[in-house]
CSV table of C-alpha atoms and ligand atoms in Angstrom, one decimal:
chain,number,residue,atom,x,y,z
Z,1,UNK,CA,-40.8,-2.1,-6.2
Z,2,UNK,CA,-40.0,-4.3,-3.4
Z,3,UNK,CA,-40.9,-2.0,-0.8
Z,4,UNK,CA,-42.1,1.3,-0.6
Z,5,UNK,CA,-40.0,4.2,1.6
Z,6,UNK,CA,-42.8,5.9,4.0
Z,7,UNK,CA,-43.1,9.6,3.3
Z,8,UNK,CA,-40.6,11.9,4.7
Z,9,UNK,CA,-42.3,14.2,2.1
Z,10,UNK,CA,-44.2,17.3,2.9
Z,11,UNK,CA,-47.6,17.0,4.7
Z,12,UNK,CA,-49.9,19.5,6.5
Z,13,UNK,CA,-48.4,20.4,9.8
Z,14,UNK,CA,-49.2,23.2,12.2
Z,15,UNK,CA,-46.1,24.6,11.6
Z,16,UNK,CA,-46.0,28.1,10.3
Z,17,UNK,CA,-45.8,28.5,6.0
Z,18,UNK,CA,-42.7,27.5,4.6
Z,19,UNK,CA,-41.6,29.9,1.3
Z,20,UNK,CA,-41.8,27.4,-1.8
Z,21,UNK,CA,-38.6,27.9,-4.2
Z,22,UNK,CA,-38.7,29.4,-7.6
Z,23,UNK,CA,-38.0,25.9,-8.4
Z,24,UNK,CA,-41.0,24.8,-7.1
Z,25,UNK,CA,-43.3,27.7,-8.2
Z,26,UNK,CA,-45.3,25.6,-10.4
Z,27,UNK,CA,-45.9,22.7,-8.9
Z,28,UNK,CA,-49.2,21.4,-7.3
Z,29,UNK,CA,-49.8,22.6,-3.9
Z,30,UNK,CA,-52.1,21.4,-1.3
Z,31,UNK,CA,-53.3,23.5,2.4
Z,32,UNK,CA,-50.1,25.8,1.4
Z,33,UNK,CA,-47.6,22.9,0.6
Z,34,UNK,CA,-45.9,21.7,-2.5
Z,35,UNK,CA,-47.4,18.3,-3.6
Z,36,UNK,CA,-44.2,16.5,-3.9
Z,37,UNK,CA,-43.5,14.3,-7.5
Z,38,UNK,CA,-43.7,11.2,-5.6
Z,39,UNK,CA,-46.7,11.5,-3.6
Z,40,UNK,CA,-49.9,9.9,-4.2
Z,41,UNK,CA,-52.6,12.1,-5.4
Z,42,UNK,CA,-56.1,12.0,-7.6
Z,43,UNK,CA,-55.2,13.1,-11.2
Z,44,UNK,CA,-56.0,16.4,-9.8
Z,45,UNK,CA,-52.5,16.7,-8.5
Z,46,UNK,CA,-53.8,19.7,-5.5
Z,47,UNK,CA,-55.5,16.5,-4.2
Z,48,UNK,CA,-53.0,14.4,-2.7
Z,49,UNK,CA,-53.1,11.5,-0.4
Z,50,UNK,CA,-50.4,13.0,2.0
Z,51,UNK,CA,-47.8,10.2,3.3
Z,52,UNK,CA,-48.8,7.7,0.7
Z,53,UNK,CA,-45.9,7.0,-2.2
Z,54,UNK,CA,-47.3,6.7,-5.7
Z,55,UNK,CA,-45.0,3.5,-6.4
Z,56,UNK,CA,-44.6,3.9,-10.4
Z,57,UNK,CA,-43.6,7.6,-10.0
Z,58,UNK,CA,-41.4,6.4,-7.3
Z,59,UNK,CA,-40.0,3.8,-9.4
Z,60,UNK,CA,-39.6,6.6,-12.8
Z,61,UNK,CA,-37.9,9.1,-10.5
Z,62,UNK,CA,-35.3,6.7,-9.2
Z,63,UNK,CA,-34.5,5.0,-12.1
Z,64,UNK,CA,-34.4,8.1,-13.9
Z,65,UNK,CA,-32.4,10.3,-11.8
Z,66,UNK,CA,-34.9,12.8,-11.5
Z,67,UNK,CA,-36.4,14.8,-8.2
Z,68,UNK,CA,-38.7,13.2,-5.8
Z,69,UNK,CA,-40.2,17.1,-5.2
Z,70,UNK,CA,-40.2,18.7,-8.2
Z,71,UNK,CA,-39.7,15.6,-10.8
Z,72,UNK,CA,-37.5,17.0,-12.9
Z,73,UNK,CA,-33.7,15.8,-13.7
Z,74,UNK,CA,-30.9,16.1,-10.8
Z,75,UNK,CA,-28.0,18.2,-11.3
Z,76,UNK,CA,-24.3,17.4,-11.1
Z,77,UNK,CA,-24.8,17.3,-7.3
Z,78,UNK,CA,-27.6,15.6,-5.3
Z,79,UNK,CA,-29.2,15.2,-2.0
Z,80,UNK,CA,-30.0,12.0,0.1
Z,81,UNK,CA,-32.3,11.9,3.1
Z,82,UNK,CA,-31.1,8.9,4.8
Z,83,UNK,CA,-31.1,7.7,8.4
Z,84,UNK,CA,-28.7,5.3,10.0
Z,85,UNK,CA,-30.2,2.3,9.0
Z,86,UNK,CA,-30.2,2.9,5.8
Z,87,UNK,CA,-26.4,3.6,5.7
Z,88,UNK,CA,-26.0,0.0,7.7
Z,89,UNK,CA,-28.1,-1.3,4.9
Z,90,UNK,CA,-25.7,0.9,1.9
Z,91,UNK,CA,-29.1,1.8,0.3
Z,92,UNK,CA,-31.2,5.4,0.2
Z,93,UNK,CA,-34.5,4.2,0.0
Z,94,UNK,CA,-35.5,7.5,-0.8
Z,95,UNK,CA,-34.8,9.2,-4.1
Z,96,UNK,CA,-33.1,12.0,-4.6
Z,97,UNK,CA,-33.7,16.0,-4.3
Z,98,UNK,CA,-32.3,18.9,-5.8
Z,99,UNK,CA,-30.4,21.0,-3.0
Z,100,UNK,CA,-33.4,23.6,-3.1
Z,101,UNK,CA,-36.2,21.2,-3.1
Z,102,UNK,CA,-34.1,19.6,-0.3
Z,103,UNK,CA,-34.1,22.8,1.4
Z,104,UNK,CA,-38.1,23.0,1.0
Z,105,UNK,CA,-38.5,19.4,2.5
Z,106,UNK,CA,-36.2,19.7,5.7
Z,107,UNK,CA,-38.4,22.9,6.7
Z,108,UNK,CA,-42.2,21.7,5.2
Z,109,UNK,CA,-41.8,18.3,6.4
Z,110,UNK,CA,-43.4,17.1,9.5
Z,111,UNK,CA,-41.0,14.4,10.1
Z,112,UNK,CA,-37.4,15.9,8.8
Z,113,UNK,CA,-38.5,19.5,10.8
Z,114,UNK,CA,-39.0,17.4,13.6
Z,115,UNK,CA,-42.6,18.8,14.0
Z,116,UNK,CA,-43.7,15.0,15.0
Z,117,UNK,CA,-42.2,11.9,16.7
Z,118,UNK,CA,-43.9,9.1,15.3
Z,119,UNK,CA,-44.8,7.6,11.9
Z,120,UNK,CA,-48.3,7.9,10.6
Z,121,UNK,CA,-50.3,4.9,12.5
Z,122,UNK,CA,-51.9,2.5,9.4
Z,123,UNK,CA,-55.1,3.7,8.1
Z,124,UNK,CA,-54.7,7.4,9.2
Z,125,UNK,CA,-54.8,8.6,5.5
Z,126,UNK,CA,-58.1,6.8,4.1
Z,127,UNK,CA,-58.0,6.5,-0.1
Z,128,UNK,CA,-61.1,8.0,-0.6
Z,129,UNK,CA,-62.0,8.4,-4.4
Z,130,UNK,CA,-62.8,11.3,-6.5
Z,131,UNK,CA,-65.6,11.7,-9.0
Z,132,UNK,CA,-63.5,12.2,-12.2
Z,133,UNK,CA,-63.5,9.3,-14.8
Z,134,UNK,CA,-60.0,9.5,-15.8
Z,135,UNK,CA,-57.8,9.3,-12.5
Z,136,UNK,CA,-56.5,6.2,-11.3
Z,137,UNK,CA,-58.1,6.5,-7.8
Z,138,UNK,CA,-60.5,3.3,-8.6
Z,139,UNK,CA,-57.6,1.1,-8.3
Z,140,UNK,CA,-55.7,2.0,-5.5
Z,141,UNK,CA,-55.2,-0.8,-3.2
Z,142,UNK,CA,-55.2,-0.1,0.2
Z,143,UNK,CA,-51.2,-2.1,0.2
Z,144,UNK,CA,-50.1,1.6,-1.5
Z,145,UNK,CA,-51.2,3.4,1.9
Z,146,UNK,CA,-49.0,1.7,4.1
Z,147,UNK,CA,-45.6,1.0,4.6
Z,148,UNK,CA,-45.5,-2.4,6.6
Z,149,UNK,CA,-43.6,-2.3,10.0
Z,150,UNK,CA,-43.2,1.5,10.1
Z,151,UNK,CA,-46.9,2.6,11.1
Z,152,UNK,CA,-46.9,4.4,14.7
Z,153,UNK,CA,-43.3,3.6,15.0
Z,154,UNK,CA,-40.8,6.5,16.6
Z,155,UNK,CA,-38.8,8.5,14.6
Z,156,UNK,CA,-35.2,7.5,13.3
Z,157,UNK,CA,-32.3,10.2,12.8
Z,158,UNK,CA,-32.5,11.6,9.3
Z,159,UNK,CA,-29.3,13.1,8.0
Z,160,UNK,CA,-28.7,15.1,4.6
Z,161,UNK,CA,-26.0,13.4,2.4
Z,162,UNK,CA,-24.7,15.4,-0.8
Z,163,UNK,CA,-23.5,13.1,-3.2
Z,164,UNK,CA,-22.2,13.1,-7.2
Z,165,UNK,CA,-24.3,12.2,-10.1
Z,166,UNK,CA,-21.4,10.3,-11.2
Z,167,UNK,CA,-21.8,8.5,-8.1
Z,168,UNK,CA,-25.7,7.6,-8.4
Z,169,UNK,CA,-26.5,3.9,-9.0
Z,170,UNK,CA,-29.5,2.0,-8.1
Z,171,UNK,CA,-29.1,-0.9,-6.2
Z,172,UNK,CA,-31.3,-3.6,-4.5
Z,173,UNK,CA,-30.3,-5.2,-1.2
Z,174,UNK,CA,-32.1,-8.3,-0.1
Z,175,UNK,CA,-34.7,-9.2,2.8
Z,176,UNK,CA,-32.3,-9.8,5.6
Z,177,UNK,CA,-33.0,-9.4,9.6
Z,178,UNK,CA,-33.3,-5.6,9.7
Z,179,UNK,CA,-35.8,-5.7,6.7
Z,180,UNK,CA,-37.5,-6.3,3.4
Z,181,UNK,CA,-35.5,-6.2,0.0
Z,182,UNK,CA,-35.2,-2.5,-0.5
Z,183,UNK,CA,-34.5,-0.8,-3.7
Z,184,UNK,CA,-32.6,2.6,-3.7
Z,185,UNK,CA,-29.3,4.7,-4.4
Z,186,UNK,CA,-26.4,2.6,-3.2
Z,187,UNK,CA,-24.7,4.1,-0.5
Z,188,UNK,CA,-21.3,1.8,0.1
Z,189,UNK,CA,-18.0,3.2,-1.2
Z,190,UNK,CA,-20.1,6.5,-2.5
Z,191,UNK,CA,-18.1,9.7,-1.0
Z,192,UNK,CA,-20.6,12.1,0.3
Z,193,UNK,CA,-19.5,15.6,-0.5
Z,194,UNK,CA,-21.8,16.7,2.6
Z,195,UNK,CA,-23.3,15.4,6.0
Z,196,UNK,CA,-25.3,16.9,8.2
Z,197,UNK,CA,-27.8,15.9,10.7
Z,198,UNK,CA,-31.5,16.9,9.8
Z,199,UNK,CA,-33.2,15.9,13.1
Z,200,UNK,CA,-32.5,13.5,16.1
Z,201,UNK,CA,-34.5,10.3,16.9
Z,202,UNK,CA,-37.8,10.4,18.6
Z,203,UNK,CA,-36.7,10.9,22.4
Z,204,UNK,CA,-38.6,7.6,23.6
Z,205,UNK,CA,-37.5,5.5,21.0
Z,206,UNK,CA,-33.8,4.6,23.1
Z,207,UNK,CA,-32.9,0.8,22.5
Z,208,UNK,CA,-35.1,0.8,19.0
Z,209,UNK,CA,-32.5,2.8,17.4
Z,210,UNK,CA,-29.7,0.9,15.1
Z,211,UNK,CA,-26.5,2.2,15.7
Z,212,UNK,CA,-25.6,5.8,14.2
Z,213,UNK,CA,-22.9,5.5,12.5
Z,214,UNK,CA,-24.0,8.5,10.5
Z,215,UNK,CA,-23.1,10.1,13.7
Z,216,UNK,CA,-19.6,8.8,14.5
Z,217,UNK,CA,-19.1,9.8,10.6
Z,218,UNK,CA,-19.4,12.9,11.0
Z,219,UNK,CA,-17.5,13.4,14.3
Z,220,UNK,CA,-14.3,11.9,12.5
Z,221,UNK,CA,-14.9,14.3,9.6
Z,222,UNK,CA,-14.7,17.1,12.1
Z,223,UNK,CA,-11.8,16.0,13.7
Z,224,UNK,CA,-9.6,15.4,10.4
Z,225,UNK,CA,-10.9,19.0,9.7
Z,226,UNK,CA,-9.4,20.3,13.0
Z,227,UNK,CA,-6.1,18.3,12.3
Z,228,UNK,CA,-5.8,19.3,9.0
Z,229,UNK,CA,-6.4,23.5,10.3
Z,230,UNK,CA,-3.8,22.7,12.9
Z,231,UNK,CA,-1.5,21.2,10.0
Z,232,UNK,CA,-1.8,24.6,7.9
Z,233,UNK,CA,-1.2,26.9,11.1
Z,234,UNK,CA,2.0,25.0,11.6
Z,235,UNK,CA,3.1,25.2,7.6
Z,236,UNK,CA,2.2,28.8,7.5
Z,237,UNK,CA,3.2,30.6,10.9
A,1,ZN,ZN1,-36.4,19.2,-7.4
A,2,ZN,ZN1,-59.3,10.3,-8.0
């Protein structure tokens, strides 16, 4: 994996308890949140190193069209957590959900509930390792805990995008001047069957910001929708 998204995943927050899914009712859970797929954690799974990305699970999940929450296969229809730069870029750098563990995420995490405004600064989860023999903890390398030029930074728009399985197709995009190489689900030419806006960009961040198309998207989507109702009024008096 080129790079590494930064977690938009669920993490402890003040925020009251969110009900987990049926879907979700056996997976790992940590201080009253699911321990999504994705995350880093000790082999003890209800110990997780919350906004750290395990990078081979993140690599299986994409690859294999499976759930970043839950880790199991994606239905016909999927959900993207993208932001406007990643639409200028045509790549979700996040995998994707199921709608219900989609659902679970927008309300449990911090950053898509808009419960915080900034990024985790750099070494604010510290690896620390566990006593068991068999987990993997002993070689974590501190690279895995960051996500290099995001720490501390403001928030971005996130937007939900509902897209095909037919439609899913992984795709690289080189290092250019808005970032690393990134691998993800191409987004260019895909048809999203849904868009909606998740949360809005830090307040602070102004000038920071790449331009939302995401935004302008779903404006013109709302005024065909208009046209077209005023086209059936005037067909059927
Ligand atoms: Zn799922
Ligand atoms: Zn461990």
């Amino acid at each position: 994996m080129p790079t590494t998204p930064h977690s938009p995943a669920p993490r402890p927050a003040a925020a009251e308890r969110v009900p987990i899914p049926a879907r979700l009712a056996h997976a790992p859970v940590s201080a009253g949140l699911v321990v999504p797929y994705i995350t880093l954690a000790h082999r003890d799974r209800t110990r997780p190193v919350w906004g750290s990305i395990d990078p081979h699970r993140l690599g299986e999940v994409l690859h294999h069209k499976r759930c970043q929450v839950c880790g199991e296969r994606l239905y016909d229809t999927l959900v993207l957590m993208i932001r406007p730069s990643d639409y200028l870029r045509g790549v979700s750098v996040e995998p994707g959900l199921h709608p219900e563990c989609a659902w679970y995420s927008r309300r449990a995490c911090v950053m898509l509930a808009g419960h915080v405004d900034r990024y985790n600064p750099a070494g604010n989860t510290p690896l620390n390792r566990c006593g068991d023999p068999l987990c993997r903890c002993r070689y974590w390398a501190p690279a895995e805990d960051t996500v290099p030029g995001r720490e501390g930074k403001p928030a971005e728009a996130w937007y939900e995008a509902w897209i095909r399985l037919d439609d899913y197709d992984v795709f690289t995009v080189p290092a250019d001047e808005s970032g690393p190489a990134a691998t993800g689900i191409a987004l260019r030419g895909v048809p999203f069957l849904r868009l909606r806006k998740v949360r809005d960009p830090a307040p602070d961040s102004g000038d920071s910001q790449p331009m939302d198309l995401l935004a302008a998207l779903i404006a013109a989507r709302k005024l065909w929708e208009t046209i077209d109702a005023t086209d059936d009024s005037e067909a059927n008096p």
